[in-house]
Amino acid sequence: MSVFIKLVENRPPKEYANERRADISYDDTVEGNSEITYQYDLLPAGALRVLRVTRGEEAVIHAVYAPGLWFRVEGLCRGTTE
């Protein structure tokens, strides 16, 4: 399953704003013989970590979002880290 993150929109006044997508999606892929999936977990302080998981290997941290930057996430959760 992929991970989908809805970000908090924080833009300058309208006249200075550039178009910006407030969504980020990490899509699962198959590259050659490698299957790559994305999962997420939450740190106690509220930070969101996106983990890249390649079959047969340990998960690695792919991205981290501060607590005030995101407000919704969908996908496979690895749980909350202590």
PDB file of N, CA and C in Angstrom:
ATOM      1  N   MET A   1       0.836  -1.173   0.000  1.00  0.00           N
ATOM      2  CA  MET A   1       0.000   0.000   0.000  1.00  0.00           C
ATOM      3  C   MET A   1       0.882   1.237   0.000  1.00  0.00           C
ATOM      4  N   SER A   2       0.451   2.245  -0.640  1.00  0.00           N
ATOM      5  CA  SER A   2       1.167   3.510  -0.687  1.00  0.00           C
ATOM      6  C   SER A   2       0.863   4.341   0.554  1.00  0.00           C
ATOM      7  N   VAL A   3       1.649   5.382   0.763  1.00  0.00           N
ATOM      8  CA  VAL A   3       1.414   6.337   1.845  1.00  0.00           C
ATOM      9  C   VAL A   3       1.019   7.667   1.208  1.00  0.00           C
ATOM     10  N   PHE A   4      -0.075   8.247   1.687  1.00  0.00           N
ATOM     11  CA  PHE A   4      -0.579   9.520   1.201  1.00  0.00           C
ATOM     12  C   PHE A   4      -0.603  10.496   2.368  1.00  0.00           C
ATOM     13  N   ILE A   5      -0.020  11.675   2.184  1.00  0.00           N
ATOM     14  CA  ILE A   5       0.064  12.675   3.251  1.00  0.00           C
ATOM     15  C   ILE A   5      -0.604  13.958   2.784  1.00  0.00           C
ATOM     16  N   LYS A   6      -1.502  14.464   3.612  1.00  0.00           N
ATOM     17  CA  LYS A   6      -2.132  15.764   3.363  1.00  0.00           C
ATOM     18  C   LYS A   6      -1.387  16.776   4.221  1.00  0.00           C
ATOM     19  N   LEU A   7      -0.772  17.773   3.574  1.00  0.00           N
ATOM     20  CA  LEU A   7       0.013  18.769   4.284  1.00  0.00           C
ATOM     21  C   LEU A   7      -0.843  19.967   4.674  1.00  0.00           C
ATOM     22  N   VAL A   8      -0.420  20.654   5.709  1.00  0.00           N
ATOM     23  CA  VAL A   8      -1.047  21.912   6.101  1.00  0.00           C
ATOM     24  C   VAL A   8      -0.624  22.950   5.073  1.00  0.00           C
ATOM     25  N   GLU A   9      -1.579  23.706   4.572  1.00  0.00           N
ATOM     26  CA  GLU A   9      -1.241  24.739   3.602  1.00  0.00           C
ATOM     27  C   GLU A   9      -0.834  25.995   4.346  1.00  0.00           C
ATOM     28  N   ASN A  10       0.366  26.445   4.087  1.00  0.00           N
ATOM     29  CA  ASN A  10       0.894  27.632   4.734  1.00  0.00           C
ATOM     30  C   ASN A  10       1.488  28.505   3.641  1.00  0.00           C
ATOM     31  N   ARG A  11       0.670  29.412   3.117  1.00  0.00           N
ATOM     32  CA  ARG A  11       1.092  30.217   1.986  1.00  0.00           C
ATOM     33  C   ARG A  11       1.175  31.689   2.362  1.00  0.00           C
ATOM     34  N   PRO A  12       2.026  32.423   1.658  1.00  0.00           N
ATOM     35  CA  PRO A  12       2.076  33.874   1.862  1.00  0.00           C
ATOM     36  C   PRO A  12       0.821  34.521   1.264  1.00  0.00           C
ATOM     37  N   PRO A  13       0.683  35.828   1.414  1.00  0.00           N
ATOM     38  CA  PRO A  13      -0.491  36.497   0.836  1.00  0.00           C
ATOM     39  C   PRO A  13      -0.674  36.146  -0.630  1.00  0.00           C
ATOM     40  N   LYS A  14      -1.914  36.227  -1.066  1.00  0.00           N
ATOM     41  CA  LYS A  14      -2.306  35.777  -2.407  1.00  0.00           C
ATOM     42  C   LYS A  14      -1.380  36.302  -3.519  1.00  0.00           C
ATOM     43  N   GLU A  15      -1.007  37.565  -3.462  1.00  0.00           N
ATOM     44  CA  GLU A  15      -0.199  38.126  -4.543  1.00  0.00           C
ATOM     45  C   GLU A  15       1.216  37.531  -4.616  1.00  0.00           C
ATOM     46  N   TYR A  16       1.690  36.907  -3.546  1.00  0.00           N
ATOM     47  CA  TYR A  16       3.017  36.306  -3.543  1.00  0.00           C
ATOM     48  C   TYR A  16       2.991  34.784  -3.672  1.00  0.00           C
ATOM     49  N   ALA A  17       1.801  34.230  -3.656  1.00  0.00           N
ATOM     50  CA  ALA A  17       1.677  32.769  -3.604  1.00  0.00           C
ATOM     51  C   ALA A  17       2.011  32.122  -4.946  1.00  0.00           C
ATOM     52  N   ASN A  18       2.750  31.049  -4.870  1.00  0.00           N
ATOM     53  CA  ASN A  18       2.965  30.188  -6.027  1.00  0.00           C
ATOM     54  C   ASN A  18       2.089  28.973  -5.828  1.00  0.00           C
ATOM     55  N   GLU A  19       1.630  28.397  -6.911  1.00  0.00           N
ATOM     56  CA  GLU A  19       0.829  27.182  -6.792  1.00  0.00           C
ATOM     57  C   GLU A  19       1.665  26.096  -6.131  1.00  0.00           C
ATOM     58  N   ARG A  20       1.076  25.447  -5.175  1.00  0.00           N
ATOM     59  CA  ARG A  20       1.782  24.390  -4.453  1.00  0.00           C
ATOM     60  C   ARG A  20       0.786  23.302  -4.134  1.00  0.00           C
ATOM     61  N   ARG A  21       1.160  22.085  -4.373  1.00  0.00           N
ATOM     62  CA  ARG A  21       0.299  20.966  -4.016  1.00  0.00           C
ATOM     63  C   ARG A  21       0.429  20.710  -2.533  1.00  0.00           C
ATOM     64  N   ALA A  22      -0.702  20.489  -1.894  1.00  0.00           N
ATOM     65  CA  ALA A  22      -0.691  20.230  -0.463  1.00  0.00           C
ATOM     66  C   ALA A  22      -0.824  18.735  -0.185  1.00  0.00           C
ATOM     67  N   ASP A  23      -0.502  17.909  -1.155  1.00  0.00           N
ATOM     68  CA  ASP A  23      -0.570  16.462  -1.012  1.00  0.00           C
ATOM     69  C   ASP A  23       0.753  15.857  -1.459  1.00  0.00           C
ATOM     70  N   ILE A  24       1.167  14.812  -0.761  1.00  0.00           N
ATOM     71  CA  ILE A  24       2.353  14.062  -1.169  1.00  0.00           C
ATOM     72  C   ILE A  24       1.983  12.590  -1.142  1.00  0.00           C
ATOM     73  N   SER A  25       2.366  11.882  -2.183  1.00  0.00           N
ATOM     74  CA  SER A  25       2.072  10.460  -2.261  1.00  0.00           C
ATOM     75  C   SER A  25       3.355   9.691  -2.527  1.00  0.00           C
ATOM     76  N   TYR A  26       3.593   8.671  -1.731  1.00  0.00           N
ATOM     77  CA  TYR A  26       4.713   7.750  -1.928  1.00  0.00           C
ATOM     78  C   TYR A  26       4.110   6.448  -2.427  1.00  0.00           C
ATOM     79  N   ASP A  27       4.329   6.153  -3.696  1.00  0.00           N
ATOM     80  CA  ASP A  27       3.685   5.004  -4.320  1.00  0.00           C
ATOM     81  C   ASP A  27       4.588   3.782  -4.322  1.00  0.00           C
ATOM     82  N   ASP A  28       3.996   2.642  -3.975  1.00  0.00           N
ATOM     83  CA  ASP A  28       4.718   1.375  -4.018  1.00  0.00           C
ATOM     84  C   ASP A  28       5.116   1.090  -5.464  1.00  0.00           C
ATOM     85  N   THR A  29       6.280   0.455  -5.636  1.00  0.00           N
ATOM     86  CA  THR A  29       6.767   0.167  -6.981  1.00  0.00           C
ATOM     87  C   THR A  29       7.409  -1.217  -7.036  1.00  0.00           C
ATOM     88  N   VAL A  30       7.573  -1.691  -8.231  1.00  0.00           N
ATOM     89  CA  VAL A  30       8.352  -2.895  -8.483  1.00  0.00           C
ATOM     90  C   VAL A  30       9.415  -2.497  -9.497  1.00  0.00           C
ATOM     91  N   GLU A  31      10.681  -2.585  -9.097  1.00  0.00           N
ATOM     92  CA  GLU A  31      11.799  -2.232  -9.951  1.00  0.00           C
ATOM     93  C   GLU A  31      12.645  -3.477 -10.160  1.00  0.00           C
ATOM     94  N   GLY A  32      12.589  -4.032 -11.354  1.00  0.00           N
ATOM     95  CA  GLY A  32      13.309  -5.279 -11.607  1.00  0.00           C
ATOM     96  C   GLY A  32      12.746  -6.377 -10.728  1.00  0.00           C
ATOM     97  N   ASN A  33      13.574  -6.958  -9.886  1.00  0.00           N
ATOM     98  CA  ASN A  33      13.126  -7.999  -8.961  1.00  0.00           C
ATOM     99  C   ASN A  33      12.845  -7.444  -7.564  1.00  0.00           C
ATOM    100  N   SER A  34      12.971  -6.117  -7.389  1.00  0.00           N
ATOM    101  CA  SER A  34      12.789  -5.506  -6.074  1.00  0.00           C
ATOM    102  C   SER A  34      11.389  -4.914  -5.943  1.00  0.00           C
ATOM    103  N   GLU A  35      10.714  -5.312  -4.885  1.00  0.00           N
ATOM    104  CA  GLU A  35       9.420  -4.725  -4.571  1.00  0.00           C
ATOM    105  C   GLU A  35       9.630  -3.709  -3.453  1.00  0.00           C
ATOM    106  N   ILE A  36       9.250  -2.451  -3.713  1.00  0.00           N
ATOM    107  CA  ILE A  36       9.433  -1.387  -2.738  1.00  0.00           C
ATOM    108  C   ILE A  36       8.069  -0.913  -2.269  1.00  0.00           C
ATOM    109  N   THR A  37       7.882  -0.906  -0.949  1.00  0.00           N
ATOM    110  CA  THR A  37       6.640  -0.402  -0.379  1.00  0.00           C
ATOM    111  C   THR A  37       6.968   0.718   0.604  1.00  0.00           C
ATOM    112  N   TYR A  38       5.978   1.546   0.858  1.00  0.00           N
ATOM    113  CA  TYR A  38       6.138   2.650   1.798  1.00  0.00           C
ATOM    114  C   TYR A  38       5.176   2.465   2.953  1.00  0.00           C
ATOM    115  N   GLN A  39       5.670   2.728   4.150  1.00  0.00           N
ATOM    116  CA  GLN A  39       4.880   2.661   5.369  1.00  0.00           C
ATOM    117  C   GLN A  39       5.194   3.916   6.172  1.00  0.00           C
ATOM    118  N   TYR A  40       4.460   4.132   7.232  1.00  0.00           N
ATOM    119  CA  TYR A  40       4.763   5.291   8.070  1.00  0.00           C
ATOM    120  C   TYR A  40       4.671   4.908   9.532  1.00  0.00           C
ATOM    121  N   ASP A  41       5.286   5.737  10.367  1.00  0.00           N
ATOM    122  CA  ASP A  41       5.112   5.625  11.810  1.00  0.00           C
ATOM    123  C   ASP A  41       5.152   7.023  12.399  1.00  0.00           C
ATOM    124  N   LEU A  42       4.736   7.125  13.652  1.00  0.00           N
ATOM    125  CA  LEU A  42       4.680   8.411  14.339  1.00  0.00           C
ATOM    126  C   LEU A  42       5.612   8.391  15.532  1.00  0.00           C
ATOM    127  N   LEU A  43       6.376   9.451  15.687  1.00  0.00           N
ATOM    128  CA  LEU A  43       7.234   9.608  16.848  1.00  0.00           C
ATOM    129  C   LEU A  43       6.412  10.221  17.984  1.00  0.00           C
ATOM    130  N   PRO A  44       6.811  10.014  19.240  1.00  0.00           N
ATOM    131  CA  PRO A  44       6.034  10.535  20.376  1.00  0.00           C
ATOM    132  C   PRO A  44       5.759  12.039  20.295  1.00  0.00           C
ATOM    133  N   ALA A  45       6.639  12.809  19.692  1.00  0.00           N
ATOM    134  CA  ALA A  45       6.439  14.260  19.592  1.00  0.00           C
ATOM    135  C   ALA A  45       5.480  14.641  18.470  1.00  0.00           C
ATOM    136  N   GLY A  46       5.011  13.665  17.688  1.00  0.00           N
ATOM    137  CA  GLY A  46       4.060  13.935  16.615  1.00  0.00           C
ATOM    138  C   GLY A  46       4.664  14.011  15.233  1.00  0.00           C
ATOM    139  N   ALA A  47       5.975  13.825  15.115  1.00  0.00           N
ATOM    140  CA  ALA A  47       6.600  13.818  13.794  1.00  0.00           C
ATOM    141  C   ALA A  47       6.186  12.549  13.041  1.00  0.00           C
ATOM    142  N   LEU A  48       6.014  12.697  11.756  1.00  0.00           N
ATOM    143  CA  LEU A  48       5.612  11.597  10.874  1.00  0.00           C
ATOM    144  C   LEU A  48       6.829  11.150  10.077  1.00  0.00           C
ATOM    145  N   ARG A  49       7.146   9.845  10.142  1.00  0.00           N
ATOM    146  CA  ARG A  49       8.249   9.292   9.353  1.00  0.00           C
ATOM    147  C   ARG A  49       7.686   8.404   8.263  1.00  0.00           C
ATOM    148  N   VAL A  50       8.189   8.576   7.045  1.00  0.00           N
ATOM    149  CA  VAL A  50       7.853   7.695   5.930  1.00  0.00           C
ATOM    150  C   VAL A  50       9.008   6.722   5.779  1.00  0.00           C
ATOM    151  N   LEU A  51       8.691   5.435   5.784  1.00  0.00           N
ATOM    152  CA  LEU A  51       9.704   4.384   5.718  1.00  0.00           C
ATOM    153  C   LEU A  51       9.642   3.683   4.363  1.00  0.00           C
ATOM    154  N   ARG A  52      10.796   3.473   3.778  1.00  0.00           N
ATOM    155  CA  ARG A  52      10.902   2.741   2.508  1.00  0.00           C
ATOM    156  C   ARG A  52      11.294   1.311   2.848  1.00  0.00           C
ATOM    157  N   VAL A  53      10.492   0.369   2.397  1.00  0.00           N
ATOM    158  CA  VAL A  53      10.719  -1.035   2.724  1.00  0.00           C
ATOM    159  C   VAL A  53      10.937  -1.817   1.428  1.00  0.00           C
ATOM    160  N   THR A  54      12.120  -2.395   1.309  1.00  0.00           N
ATOM    161  CA  THR A  54      12.426  -3.267   0.178  1.00  0.00           C
ATOM    162  C   THR A  54      12.357  -4.699   0.685  1.00  0.00           C
ATOM    163  N   ARG A  55      11.661  -5.550  -0.050  1.00  0.00           N
ATOM    164  CA  ARG A  55      11.477  -6.932   0.395  1.00  0.00           C
ATOM    165  C   ARG A  55      12.807  -7.573   0.730  1.00  0.00           C
ATOM    166  N   GLY A  56      12.872  -8.196   1.919  1.00  0.00           N
ATOM    167  CA  GLY A  56      14.070  -8.893   2.367  1.00  0.00           C
ATOM    168  C   GLY A  56      15.104  -7.996   3.036  1.00  0.00           C
ATOM    169  N   GLU A  57      14.811  -6.706   3.173  1.00  0.00           N
ATOM    170  CA  GLU A  57      15.762  -5.792   3.800  1.00  0.00           C
ATOM    171  C   GLU A  57      15.075  -5.037   4.934  1.00  0.00           C
ATOM    172  N   GLU A  58      15.871  -4.370   5.757  1.00  0.00           N
ATOM    173  CA  GLU A  58      15.342  -3.543   6.838  1.00  0.00           C
ATOM    174  C   GLU A  58      14.704  -2.279   6.260  1.00  0.00           C
ATOM    175  N   ALA A  59      13.699  -1.765   6.949  1.00  0.00           N
ATOM    176  CA  ALA A  59      13.082  -0.498   6.558  1.00  0.00           C
ATOM    177  C   ALA A  59      14.068   0.639   6.789  1.00  0.00           C
ATOM    178  N   VAL A  60      14.066   1.632   5.900  1.00  0.00           N
ATOM    179  CA  VAL A  60      14.907   2.809   6.059  1.00  0.00           C
ATOM    180  C   VAL A  60      14.021   4.053   6.064  1.00  0.00           C
ATOM    181  N   ILE A  61      14.461   5.063   6.793  1.00  0.00           N
ATOM    182  CA  ILE A  61      13.703   6.317   6.841  1.00  0.00           C
ATOM    183  C   ILE A  61      13.884   7.034   5.509  1.00  0.00           C
ATOM    184  N   HIS A  62      12.766   7.345   4.869  1.00  0.00           N
ATOM    185  CA  HIS A  62      12.788   8.000   3.564  1.00  0.00           C
ATOM    186  C   HIS A  62      12.526   9.507   3.684  1.00  0.00           C
ATOM    187  N   ALA A  63      11.629   9.894   4.611  1.00  0.00           N
ATOM    188  CA  ALA A  63      11.295  11.305   4.809  1.00  0.00           C
ATOM    189  C   ALA A  63      10.729  11.486   6.212  1.00  0.00           C
ATOM    190  N   VAL A  64      10.852  12.708   6.730  1.00  0.00           N
ATOM    191  CA  VAL A  64      10.304  13.044   8.051  1.00  0.00           C
ATOM    192  C   VAL A  64       9.564  14.370   7.920  1.00  0.00           C
ATOM    193  N   TYR A  65       8.358  14.428   8.509  1.00  0.00           N
ATOM    194  CA  TYR A  65       7.539  15.641   8.488  1.00  0.00           C
ATOM    195  C   TYR A  65       7.269  16.092   9.912  1.00  0.00           C
ATOM    196  N   ALA A  66       7.526  17.356  10.182  1.00  0.00           N
ATOM    197  CA  ALA A  66       7.318  17.933  11.508  1.00  0.00           C
ATOM    198  C   ALA A  66       5.830  17.883  11.878  1.00  0.00           C
ATOM    199  N   PRO A  67       5.506  17.858  13.178  1.00  0.00           N
ATOM    200  CA  PRO A  67       4.112  17.756  13.615  1.00  0.00           C
ATOM    201  C   PRO A  67       3.194  18.827  13.039  1.00  0.00           C
ATOM    202  N   GLY A  68       3.658  20.047  12.880  1.00  0.00           N
ATOM    203  CA  GLY A  68       2.803  21.112  12.374  1.00  0.00           C
ATOM    204  C   GLY A  68       2.699  21.183  10.869  1.00  0.00           C
ATOM    205  N   LEU A  69       3.371  20.286  10.160  1.00  0.00           N
ATOM    206  CA  LEU A  69       3.389  20.329   8.700  1.00  0.00           C
ATOM    207  C   LEU A  69       2.327  19.451   8.056  1.00  0.00           C
ATOM    208  N   TRP A  70       1.894  18.433   8.732  1.00  0.00           N
ATOM    209  CA  TRP A  70       0.928  17.498   8.149  1.00  0.00           C
ATOM    210  C   TRP A  70      -0.278  17.408   9.077  1.00  0.00           C
ATOM    211  N   PHE A  71      -1.425  17.043   8.489  1.00  0.00           N
ATOM    212  CA  PHE A  71      -2.597  16.849   9.341  1.00  0.00           C
ATOM    213  C   PHE A  71      -3.359  15.576   9.051  1.00  0.00           C
ATOM    214  N   ARG A  72      -3.028  14.866   7.988  1.00  0.00           N
ATOM    215  CA  ARG A  72      -3.686  13.584   7.724  1.00  0.00           C
ATOM    216  C   ARG A  72      -2.737  12.682   6.957  1.00  0.00           C
ATOM    217  N   VAL A  73      -2.777  11.392   7.292  1.00  0.00           N
ATOM    218  CA  VAL A  73      -1.957  10.420   6.591  1.00  0.00           C
ATOM    219  C   VAL A  73      -2.787   9.162   6.393  1.00  0.00           C
ATOM    220  N   GLU A  74      -2.604   8.517   5.251  1.00  0.00           N
ATOM    221  CA  GLU A  74      -3.269   7.258   4.945  1.00  0.00           C
ATOM    222  C   GLU A  74      -2.217   6.275   4.470  1.00  0.00           C
ATOM    223  N   GLY A  75      -2.425   5.009   4.742  1.00  0.00           N
ATOM    224  CA  GLY A  75      -1.495   3.983   4.304  1.00  0.00           C
ATOM    225  C   GLY A  75      -1.262   2.971   5.397  1.00  0.00           C
ATOM    226  N   LEU A  76      -0.197   2.208   5.254  1.00  0.00           N
ATOM    227  CA  LEU A  76       0.140   1.161   6.214  1.00  0.00           C
ATOM    228  C   LEU A  76       1.005   1.740   7.325  1.00  0.00           C
ATOM    229  N   CYS A  77       0.503   1.669   8.552  1.00  0.00           N
ATOM    230  CA  CYS A  77       1.208   2.213   9.708  1.00  0.00           C
ATOM    231  C   CYS A  77       2.011   1.111  10.384  1.00  0.00           C
ATOM    232  N   ARG A  78       3.266   1.410  10.689  1.00  0.00           N
ATOM    233  CA  ARG A  78       4.117   0.472  11.439  1.00  0.00           C
ATOM    234  C   ARG A  78       3.960   0.661  12.931  1.00  0.00           C
ATOM    235  N   GLY A  79       3.137   1.607  13.347  1.00  0.00           N
ATOM    236  CA  GLY A  79       2.905   1.849  14.767  1.00  0.00           C
ATOM    237  C   GLY A  79       3.597   3.102  15.246  1.00  0.00           C
ATOM    238  N   THR A  80       3.528   3.333  16.514  1.00  0.00           N
ATOM    239  CA  THR A  80       4.150   4.496  17.129  1.00  0.00           C
ATOM    240  C   THR A  80       5.429   4.058  17.806  1.00  0.00           C
ATOM    241  N   THR A  81       6.505   4.805  17.578  1.00  0.00           N
ATOM    242  CA  THR A  81       7.773   4.456  18.205  1.00  0.00           C
ATOM    243  C   THR A  81       7.822   5.057  19.595  1.00  0.00           C
ATOM    244  N   GLU A  82       8.470   4.362  20.497  1.00  0.00           N
ATOM    245  CA  GLU A  82       8.560   4.830  21.900  1.00  0.00           C
ATOM    246  C   GLU A  82       9.873   5.533  22.107  1.00  0.00           C
TER     247      GLU A  82
END
